[in-house]
């Protein structure tokens, strides 16, 4: 039997199997986070740039906390990101920061530009323990760079708290 016909037969059988046993790709958890939680998407953080516009869009829909890790808004978080009345500005920074801590390997950096307030962020997570990670970064507001560093711990899967 010619090789082309063998390949065709294999392909047909695989397609038949998929028809009988469909893959649940829509609910696949393709990204396993630092805390062990599975995530459907990386929102670009594994490629080095958090898709802040997509994060903002999902935040406005109200479904973001199921899709991304986030950092709780404590005083330590507010010392890095100026407090704002704009809920979606906070959501972008909180979720991009949290998802970076959750998915990005130590020493790699992620950047994003908050489309709501124009603040640019460069964040690089490190390693510390099973539930905590160090980080260092820079925010850029109106051309002024501010360095920050610290430690964030995850008391629950997908939730991070910046330590004082």
mmCIF file with all atom_site columns, N, CA and C in Angstrom, residues 52-109:
data_model
loop_
_atom_site.group_PDB
_atom_site.id
_atom_site.type_symbol
_atom_site.label_atom_id
_atom_site.label_alt_id
_atom_site.label_comp_id
_atom_site.label_asym_id
_atom_site.label_entity_id
_atom_site.label_seq_id
_atom_site.pdbx_PDB_ins_code
_atom_site.Cartn_x
_atom_site.Cartn_y
_atom_site.Cartn_z
_atom_site.occupancy
_atom_site.B_iso_or_equiv
_atom_site.pdbx_formal_charge
_atom_site.auth_seq_id
_atom_site.auth_comp_id
_atom_site.auth_asym_id
_atom_site.auth_atom_id
_atom_site.pdbx_PDB_model_num
ATOM 1   N N  . UNK A 1 52  ? -2.677  44.271 28.113 1.00 0.00 ? 52  UNK A N  1
ATOM 2   C CA . UNK A 1 52  ? -3.433  45.132 29.015 1.00 0.00 ? 52  UNK A CA 1
ATOM 3   C C  . UNK A 1 52  ? -4.790  45.537 28.441 1.00 0.00 ? 52  UNK A C  1
ATOM 4   N N  . UNK A 1 53  ? -4.886  45.700 27.139 1.00 0.00 ? 53  UNK A N  1
ATOM 5   C CA . UNK A 1 53  ? -6.184  46.056 26.548 1.00 0.00 ? 53  UNK A CA 1
ATOM 6   C C  . UNK A 1 53  ? -7.179  44.911 26.684 1.00 0.00 ? 53  UNK A C  1
ATOM 7   N N  . UNK A 1 54  ? -6.717  43.673 26.497 1.00 0.00 ? 54  UNK A N  1
ATOM 8   C CA . UNK A 1 54  ? -7.583  42.512 26.688 1.00 0.00 ? 54  UNK A CA 1
ATOM 9   C C  . UNK A 1 54  ? -7.974  42.380 28.157 1.00 0.00 ? 54  UNK A C  1
ATOM 10  N N  . UNK A 1 55  ? -7.020  42.616 29.051 1.00 0.00 ? 55  UNK A N  1
ATOM 11  C CA . UNK A 1 55  ? -7.309  42.560 30.488 1.00 0.00 ? 55  UNK A CA 1
ATOM 12  C C  . UNK A 1 55  ? -8.379  43.593 30.839 1.00 0.00 ? 55  UNK A C  1
ATOM 13  N N  . UNK A 1 56  ? -8.236  44.807 30.323 1.00 0.00 ? 56  UNK A N  1
ATOM 14  C CA . UNK A 1 56  ? -9.226  45.850 30.579 1.00 0.00 ? 56  UNK A CA 1
ATOM 15  C C  . UNK A 1 56  ? -10.602 45.435 30.053 1.00 0.00 ? 56  UNK A C  1
ATOM 16  N N  . UNK A 1 57  ? -10.639 44.898 28.852 1.00 0.00 ? 57  UNK A N  1
ATOM 17  C CA . UNK A 1 57  ? -11.898 44.459 28.249 1.00 0.00 ? 57  UNK A CA 1
ATOM 18  C C  . UNK A 1 57  ? -12.574 43.390 29.093 1.00 0.00 ? 57  UNK A C  1
ATOM 19  N N  . UNK A 1 58  ? -11.796 42.404 29.546 1.00 0.00 ? 58  UNK A N  1
ATOM 20  C CA . UNK A 1 58  ? -12.358 41.333 30.374 1.00 0.00 ? 58  UNK A CA 1
ATOM 21  C C  . UNK A 1 58  ? -12.774 41.858 31.748 1.00 0.00 ? 58  UNK A C  1
ATOM 22  N N  . UNK A 1 59  ? -12.049 42.849 32.268 1.00 0.00 ? 59  UNK A N  1
ATOM 23  C CA . UNK A 1 59  ? -12.408 43.437 33.561 1.00 0.00 ? 59  UNK A CA 1
ATOM 24  C C  . UNK A 1 59  ? -13.769 44.118 33.469 1.00 0.00 ? 59  UNK A C  1
ATOM 25  N N  . UNK A 1 60  ? -14.013 44.784 32.364 1.00 0.00 ? 60  UNK A N  1
ATOM 26  C CA . UNK A 1 60  ? -15.301 45.467 32.190 1.00 0.00 ? 60  UNK A CA 1
ATOM 27  C C  . UNK A 1 60  ? -16.456 44.475 32.086 1.00 0.00 ? 60  UNK A C  1
ATOM 28  N N  . UNK A 1 61  ? -16.164 43.249 31.631 1.00 0.00 ? 61  UNK A N  1
ATOM 29  C CA . UNK A 1 61  ? -17.193 42.209 31.554 1.00 0.00 ? 61  UNK A CA 1
ATOM 30  C C  . UNK A 1 61  ? -17.467 41.586 32.920 1.00 0.00 ? 61  UNK A C  1
ATOM 31  N N  . UNK A 1 62  ? -16.520 41.756 33.861 1.00 0.00 ? 62  UNK A N  1
ATOM 32  C CA . UNK A 1 62  ? -16.690 41.209 35.196 1.00 0.00 ? 62  UNK A CA 1
ATOM 33  C C  . UNK A 1 62  ? -16.300 39.748 35.354 1.00 0.00 ? 62  UNK A C  1
ATOM 34  N N  . UNK A 1 63  ? -15.546 39.206 34.394 1.00 0.00 ? 63  UNK A N  1
ATOM 35  C CA . UNK A 1 63  ? -15.191 37.782 34.459 1.00 0.00 ? 63  UNK A CA 1
ATOM 36  C C  . UNK A 1 63  ? -13.696 37.553 34.685 1.00 0.00 ? 63  UNK A C  1
ATOM 37  N N  . UNK A 1 64  ? -12.963 38.589 35.002 1.00 0.00 ? 64  UNK A N  1
ATOM 38  C CA . UNK A 1 64  ? -11.508 38.497 35.013 1.00 0.00 ? 64  UNK A CA 1
ATOM 39  C C  . UNK A 1 64  ? -10.936 37.645 36.146 1.00 0.00 ? 64  UNK A C  1
ATOM 40  N N  . UNK A 1 65  ? -11.540 37.665 37.326 1.00 0.00 ? 65  UNK A N  1
ATOM 41  C CA . UNK A 1 65  ? -10.953 36.921 38.443 1.00 0.00 ? 65  UNK A CA 1
ATOM 42  C C  . UNK A 1 65  ? -10.976 35.414 38.221 1.00 0.00 ? 65  UNK A C  1
ATOM 43  N N  . UNK A 1 66  ? -11.858 34.918 37.333 1.00 0.00 ? 66  UNK A N  1
ATOM 44  C CA . UNK A 1 66  ? -11.835 33.495 37.012 1.00 0.00 ? 66  UNK A CA 1
ATOM 45  C C  . UNK A 1 66  ? -10.778 33.174 35.960 1.00 0.00 ? 66  UNK A C  1
ATOM 46  N N  . UNK A 1 67  ? -10.322 34.201 35.238 1.00 0.00 ? 67  UNK A N  1
ATOM 47  C CA . UNK A 1 67  ? -9.406  33.981 34.123 1.00 0.00 ? 67  UNK A CA 1
ATOM 48  C C  . UNK A 1 67  ? -7.955  34.285 34.446 1.00 0.00 ? 67  UNK A C  1
ATOM 49  N N  . UNK A 1 68  ? -7.710  35.122 35.445 1.00 0.00 ? 68  UNK A N  1
ATOM 50  C CA . UNK A 1 68  ? -6.346  35.561 35.745 1.00 0.00 ? 68  UNK A CA 1
ATOM 51  C C  . UNK A 1 68  ? -6.097  35.603 37.241 1.00 0.00 ? 68  UNK A C  1
ATOM 52  N N  . UNK A 1 69  ? -4.847  35.366 37.602 1.00 0.00 ? 69  UNK A N  1
ATOM 53  C CA . UNK A 1 69  ? -4.429  35.598 38.983 1.00 0.00 ? 69  UNK A CA 1
ATOM 54  C C  . UNK A 1 69  ? -4.436  37.116 39.209 1.00 0.00 ? 69  UNK A C  1
ATOM 55  N N  . UNK A 1 70  ? -4.444  37.523 40.463 1.00 0.00 ? 70  UNK A N  1
ATOM 56  C CA . UNK A 1 70  ? -4.433  38.954 40.755 1.00 0.00 ? 70  UNK A CA 1
ATOM 57  C C  . UNK A 1 70  ? -3.742  39.222 42.079 1.00 0.00 ? 70  UNK A C  1
ATOM 58  N N  . UNK A 1 71  ? -3.387  40.491 42.296 1.00 0.00 ? 71  UNK A N  1
ATOM 59  C CA . UNK A 1 71  ? -2.792  40.937 43.547 1.00 0.00 ? 71  UNK A CA 1
ATOM 60  C C  . UNK A 1 71  ? -3.858  41.708 44.305 1.00 0.00 ? 71  UNK A C  1
ATOM 61  N N  . UNK A 1 72  ? -4.009  41.373 45.578 1.00 0.00 ? 72  UNK A N  1
ATOM 62  C CA . UNK A 1 72  ? -4.980  42.091 46.398 1.00 0.00 ? 72  UNK A CA 1
ATOM 63  C C  . UNK A 1 72  ? -4.511  43.522 46.639 1.00 0.00 ? 72  UNK A C  1
ATOM 64  N N  . UNK A 1 73  ? -5.465  44.407 46.813 1.00 0.00 ? 73  UNK A N  1
ATOM 65  C CA . UNK A 1 73  ? -5.172  45.834 46.952 1.00 0.00 ? 73  UNK A CA 1
ATOM 66  C C  . UNK A 1 73  ? -4.894  46.198 48.402 1.00 0.00 ? 73  UNK A C  1
ATOM 67  N N  . UNK A 1 74  ? -3.718  45.862 48.862 1.00 0.00 ? 74  UNK A N  1
ATOM 68  C CA . UNK A 1 74  ? -3.310  46.275 50.199 1.00 0.00 ? 74  UNK A CA 1
ATOM 69  C C  . UNK A 1 74  ? -2.463  47.530 50.123 1.00 0.00 ? 74  UNK A C  1
ATOM 70  N N  . UNK A 1 75  ? -2.006  47.994 51.273 1.00 0.00 ? 75  UNK A N  1
ATOM 71  C CA . UNK A 1 75  ? -1.177  49.200 51.308 1.00 0.00 ? 75  UNK A CA 1
ATOM 72  C C  . UNK A 1 75  ? 0.113   49.031 50.522 1.00 0.00 ? 75  UNK A C  1
ATOM 73  N N  . UNK A 1 76  ? 0.703   47.836 50.569 1.00 0.00 ? 76  UNK A N  1
ATOM 74  C CA . UNK A 1 76  ? 1.955   47.599 49.839 1.00 0.00 ? 76  UNK A CA 1
ATOM 75  C C  . UNK A 1 76  ? 1.738   47.708 48.330 1.00 0.00 ? 76  UNK A C  1
ATOM 76  N N  . UNK A 1 77  ? 0.615   47.210 47.835 1.00 0.00 ? 77  UNK A N  1
ATOM 77  C CA . UNK A 1 77  ? 0.301   47.337 46.408 1.00 0.00 ? 77  UNK A CA 1
ATOM 78  C C  . UNK A 1 77  ? 0.084   48.803 46.045 1.00 0.00 ? 77  UNK A C  1
ATOM 79  N N  . UNK A 1 78  ? -0.620  49.517 46.909 1.00 0.00 ? 78  UNK A N  1
ATOM 80  C CA . UNK A 1 78  ? -0.902  50.939 46.650 1.00 0.00 ? 78  UNK A CA 1
ATOM 81  C C  . UNK A 1 78  ? 0.369   51.789 46.722 1.00 0.00 ? 78  UNK A C  1
ATOM 82  N N  . UNK A 1 79  ? 1.411   51.294 47.400 1.00 0.00 ? 79  UNK A N  1
ATOM 83  C CA . UNK A 1 79  ? 2.669   52.049 47.423 1.00 0.00 ? 79  UNK A CA 1
ATOM 84  C C  . UNK A 1 79  ? 3.396   51.952 46.077 1.00 0.00 ? 79  UNK A C  1
ATOM 85  N N  . UNK A 1 80  ? 3.074   50.931 45.286 1.00 0.00 ? 80  UNK A N  1
ATOM 86  C CA . UNK A 1 80  ? 3.670   50.781 43.952 1.00 0.00 ? 80  UNK A CA 1
ATOM 87  C C  . UNK A 1 80  ? 2.797   51.470 42.918 1.00 0.00 ? 80  UNK A C  1
ATOM 88  N N  . UNK A 1 81  ? 1.498   51.232 42.989 1.00 0.00 ? 81  UNK A N  1
ATOM 89  C CA . UNK A 1 81  ? 0.551   51.781 42.019 1.00 0.00 ? 81  UNK A CA 1
ATOM 90  C C  . UNK A 1 81  ? -0.332  52.802 42.725 1.00 0.00 ? 81  UNK A C  1
ATOM 91  N N  . UNK A 1 82  ? -0.276  54.032 42.249 1.00 0.00 ? 82  UNK A N  1
ATOM 92  C CA . UNK A 1 82  ? -1.062  55.097 42.860 1.00 0.00 ? 82  UNK A CA 1
ATOM 93  C C  . UNK A 1 82  ? -2.537  54.709 42.893 1.00 0.00 ? 82  UNK A C  1
ATOM 94  N N  . UNK A 1 83  ? -3.161  54.983 44.018 1.00 0.00 ? 83  UNK A N  1
ATOM 95  C CA . UNK A 1 83  ? -4.581  54.672 44.153 1.00 0.00 ? 83  UNK A CA 1
ATOM 96  C C  . UNK A 1 83  ? -5.374  55.492 43.143 1.00 0.00 ? 83  UNK A C  1
ATOM 97  N N  . UNK A 1 84  ? -6.367  54.870 42.568 1.00 0.00 ? 84  UNK A N  1
ATOM 98  C CA . UNK A 1 84  ? -7.156  55.530 41.541 1.00 0.00 ? 84  UNK A CA 1
ATOM 99  C C  . UNK A 1 84  ? -8.627  55.211 41.737 1.00 0.00 ? 84  UNK A C  1
ATOM 100 N N  . UNK A 1 85  ? -9.460  56.119 41.289 1.00 0.00 ? 85  UNK A N  1
ATOM 101 C CA . UNK A 1 85  ? -10.897 55.878 41.314 1.00 0.00 ? 85  UNK A CA 1
ATOM 102 C C  . UNK A 1 85  ? -11.321 55.038 40.104 1.00 0.00 ? 85  UNK A C  1
ATOM 103 N N  . UNK A 1 86  ? -10.410 54.872 39.153 1.00 0.00 ? 86  UNK A N  1
ATOM 104 C CA . UNK A 1 86  ? -10.704 54.125 37.937 1.00 0.00 ? 86  UNK A CA 1
ATOM 105 C C  . UNK A 1 86  ? -10.541 52.631 38.198 1.00 0.00 ? 86  UNK A C  1
ATOM 106 N N  . UNK A 1 87  ? -11.649 51.945 38.344 1.00 0.00 ? 87  UNK A N  1
ATOM 107 C CA . UNK A 1 87  ? -11.626 50.530 38.696 1.00 0.00 ? 87  UNK A CA 1
ATOM 108 C C  . UNK A 1 87  ? -10.876 49.705 37.650 1.00 0.00 ? 87  UNK A C  1
ATOM 109 N N  . UNK A 1 88  ? -11.087 50.015 36.360 1.00 0.00 ? 88  UNK A N  1
ATOM 110 C CA . UNK A 1 88  ? -10.418 49.215 35.343 1.00 0.00 ? 88  UNK A CA 1
ATOM 111 C C  . UNK A 1 88  ? -8.913  49.482 35.299 1.00 0.00 ? 88  UNK A C  1
ATOM 112 N N  . UNK A 1 89  ? -8.447  50.662 35.721 1.00 0.00 ? 89  UNK A N  1
ATOM 113 C CA . UNK A 1 89  ? -7.000  50.919 35.806 1.00 0.00 ? 89  UNK A CA 1
ATOM 114 C C  . UNK A 1 89  ? -6.388  50.014 36.871 1.00 0.00 ? 89  UNK A C  1
ATOM 115 N N  . UNK A 1 90  ? -7.056  49.944 38.021 1.00 0.00 ? 90  UNK A N  1
ATOM 116 C CA . UNK A 1 90  ? -6.594  49.060 39.089 1.00 0.00 ? 90  UNK A CA 1
ATOM 117 C C  . UNK A 1 90  ? -6.613  47.603 38.635 1.00 0.00 ? 90  UNK A C  1
ATOM 118 N N  . UNK A 1 91  ? -7.678  47.201 37.953 1.00 0.00 ? 91  UNK A N  1
ATOM 119 C CA . UNK A 1 91  ? -7.815  45.804 37.517 1.00 0.00 ? 91  UNK A CA 1
ATOM 120 C C  . UNK A 1 91  ? -6.686  45.404 36.582 1.00 0.00 ? 91  UNK A C  1
ATOM 121 N N  . UNK A 1 92  ? -6.312  46.278 35.661 1.00 0.00 ? 92  UNK A N  1
ATOM 122 C CA . UNK A 1 92  ? -5.229  45.953 34.724 1.00 0.00 ? 92  UNK A CA 1
ATOM 123 C C  . UNK A 1 92  ? -3.940  45.688 35.481 1.00 0.00 ? 92  UNK A C  1
ATOM 124 N N  . UNK A 1 93  ? -3.549  46.606 36.375 1.00 0.00 ? 93  UNK A N  1
ATOM 125 C CA . UNK A 1 93  ? -2.286  46.438 37.097 1.00 0.00 ? 93  UNK A CA 1
ATOM 126 C C  . UNK A 1 93  ? -2.334  45.246 38.051 1.00 0.00 ? 93  UNK A C  1
ATOM 127 N N  . UNK A 1 94  ? -3.443  45.083 38.751 1.00 0.00 ? 94  UNK A N  1
ATOM 128 C CA . UNK A 1 94  ? -3.585  43.985 39.700 1.00 0.00 ? 94  UNK A CA 1
ATOM 129 C C  . UNK A 1 94  ? -3.493  42.627 39.003 1.00 0.00 ? 94  UNK A C  1
ATOM 130 N N  . UNK A 1 95  ? -4.181  42.483 37.871 1.00 0.00 ? 95  UNK A N  1
ATOM 131 C CA . UNK A 1 95  ? -4.210  41.198 37.182 1.00 0.00 ? 95  UNK A CA 1
ATOM 132 C C  . UNK A 1 95  ? -2.939  40.935 36.370 1.00 0.00 ? 95  UNK A C  1
ATOM 133 N N  . UNK A 1 96  ? -2.395  41.933 35.714 1.00 0.00 ? 96  UNK A N  1
ATOM 134 C CA . UNK A 1 96  ? -1.129  41.719 34.998 1.00 0.00 ? 96  UNK A CA 1
ATOM 135 C C  . UNK A 1 96  ? -0.018  41.359 35.987 1.00 0.00 ? 96  UNK A C  1
ATOM 136 N N  . UNK A 1 97  ? 0.015   42.045 37.126 1.00 0.00 ? 97  UNK A N  1
ATOM 137 C CA . UNK A 1 97  ? 1.007   41.763 38.164 1.00 0.00 ? 97  UNK A CA 1
ATOM 138 C C  . UNK A 1 97  ? 0.801   40.343 38.698 1.00 0.00 ? 97  UNK A C  1
ATOM 139 N N  . UNK A 1 98  ? -0.434  40.020 39.063 1.00 0.00 ? 98  UNK A N  1
ATOM 140 C CA . UNK A 1 98  ? -0.726  38.705 39.634 1.00 0.00 ? 98  UNK A CA 1
ATOM 141 C C  . UNK A 1 98  ? -0.444  37.568 38.670 1.00 0.00 ? 98  UNK A C  1
ATOM 142 N N  . UNK A 1 99  ? -0.823  37.735 37.405 1.00 0.00 ? 99  UNK A N  1
ATOM 143 C CA . UNK A 1 99  ? -0.611  36.677 36.420 1.00 0.00 ? 99  UNK A CA 1
ATOM 144 C C  . UNK A 1 99  ? 0.884   36.508 36.116 1.00 0.00 ? 99  UNK A C  1
ATOM 145 N N  . UNK A 1 100 ? 1.632   37.607 36.185 1.00 0.00 ? 100 UNK A N  1
ATOM 146 C CA . UNK A 1 100 ? 3.086   37.522 36.028 1.00 0.00 ? 100 UNK A CA 1
ATOM 147 C C  . UNK A 1 100 ? 3.679   36.707 37.176 1.00 0.00 ? 100 UNK A C  1
ATOM 148 N N  . UNK A 1 101 ? 3.256   36.992 38.398 1.00 0.00 ? 101 UNK A N  1
ATOM 149 C CA . UNK A 1 101 ? 3.762   36.246 39.562 1.00 0.00 ? 101 UNK A CA 1
ATOM 150 C C  . UNK A 1 101 ? 3.354   34.777 39.460 1.00 0.00 ? 101 UNK A C  1
ATOM 151 N N  . UNK A 1 102 ? 2.185   34.517 38.909 1.00 0.00 ? 102 UNK A N  1
ATOM 152 C CA . UNK A 1 102 ? 1.636   33.169 38.835 1.00 0.00 ? 102 UNK A CA 1
ATOM 153 C C  . UNK A 1 102 ? 2.303   32.312 37.763 1.00 0.00 ? 102 UNK A C  1
ATOM 154 N N  . UNK A 1 103 ? 2.586   32.886 36.590 1.00 0.00 ? 103 UNK A N  1
ATOM 155 C CA . UNK A 1 103 ? 3.000   32.064 35.445 1.00 0.00 ? 103 UNK A CA 1
ATOM 156 C C  . UNK A 1 103 ? 4.443   32.245 34.965 1.00 0.00 ? 103 UNK A C  1
ATOM 157 N N  . UNK A 1 104 ? 5.029   33.383 35.189 1.00 0.00 ? 104 UNK A N  1
ATOM 158 C CA . UNK A 1 104 ? 6.317   33.691 34.560 1.00 0.00 ? 104 UNK A CA 1
ATOM 159 C C  . UNK A 1 104 ? 7.473   33.103 35.365 1.00 0.00 ? 104 UNK A C  1
ATOM 160 N N  . UNK A 1 105 ? 8.393   32.406 34.673 1.00 0.00 ? 105 UNK A N  1
ATOM 161 C CA . UNK A 1 105 ? 9.560   31.839 35.361 1.00 0.00 ? 105 UNK A CA 1
ATOM 162 C C  . UNK A 1 105 ? 10.452  32.932 35.964 1.00 0.00 ? 105 UNK A C  1
ATOM 163 N N  . UNK A 1 106 ? 11.171  32.569 37.006 1.00 0.00 ? 106 UNK A N  1
ATOM 164 C CA . UNK A 1 106 ? 12.084  33.503 37.673 1.00 0.00 ? 106 UNK A CA 1
ATOM 165 C C  . UNK A 1 106 ? 13.086  34.080 36.684 1.00 0.00 ? 106 UNK A C  1
ATOM 166 N N  . UNK A 1 107 ? 13.312  35.382 36.826 1.00 0.00 ? 107 UNK A N  1
ATOM 167 C CA . UNK A 1 107 ? 14.316  36.051 36.006 1.00 0.00 ? 107 UNK A CA 1
ATOM 168 C C  . UNK A 1 107 ? 13.811  36.570 34.672 1.00 0.00 ? 107 UNK A C  1
ATOM 169 N N  . UNK A 1 108 ? 12.625  36.151 34.237 1.00 0.00 ? 108 UNK A N  1
ATOM 170 C CA . UNK A 1 108 ? 12.071  36.697 33.005 1.00 0.00 ? 108 UNK A CA 1
ATOM 171 C C  . UNK A 1 108 ? 11.229  37.920 33.357 1.00 0.00 ? 108 UNK A C  1
ATOM 172 N N  . UNK A 1 109 ? 11.108  38.824 32.410 1.00 0.00 ? 109 UNK A N  1
ATOM 173 C CA . UNK A 1 109 ? 10.395  40.072 32.668 1.00 0.00 ? 109 UNK A CA 1
ATOM 174 C C  . UNK A 1 109 ? 9.133   40.171 31.826 1.00 0.00 ? 109 UNK A C  1
#
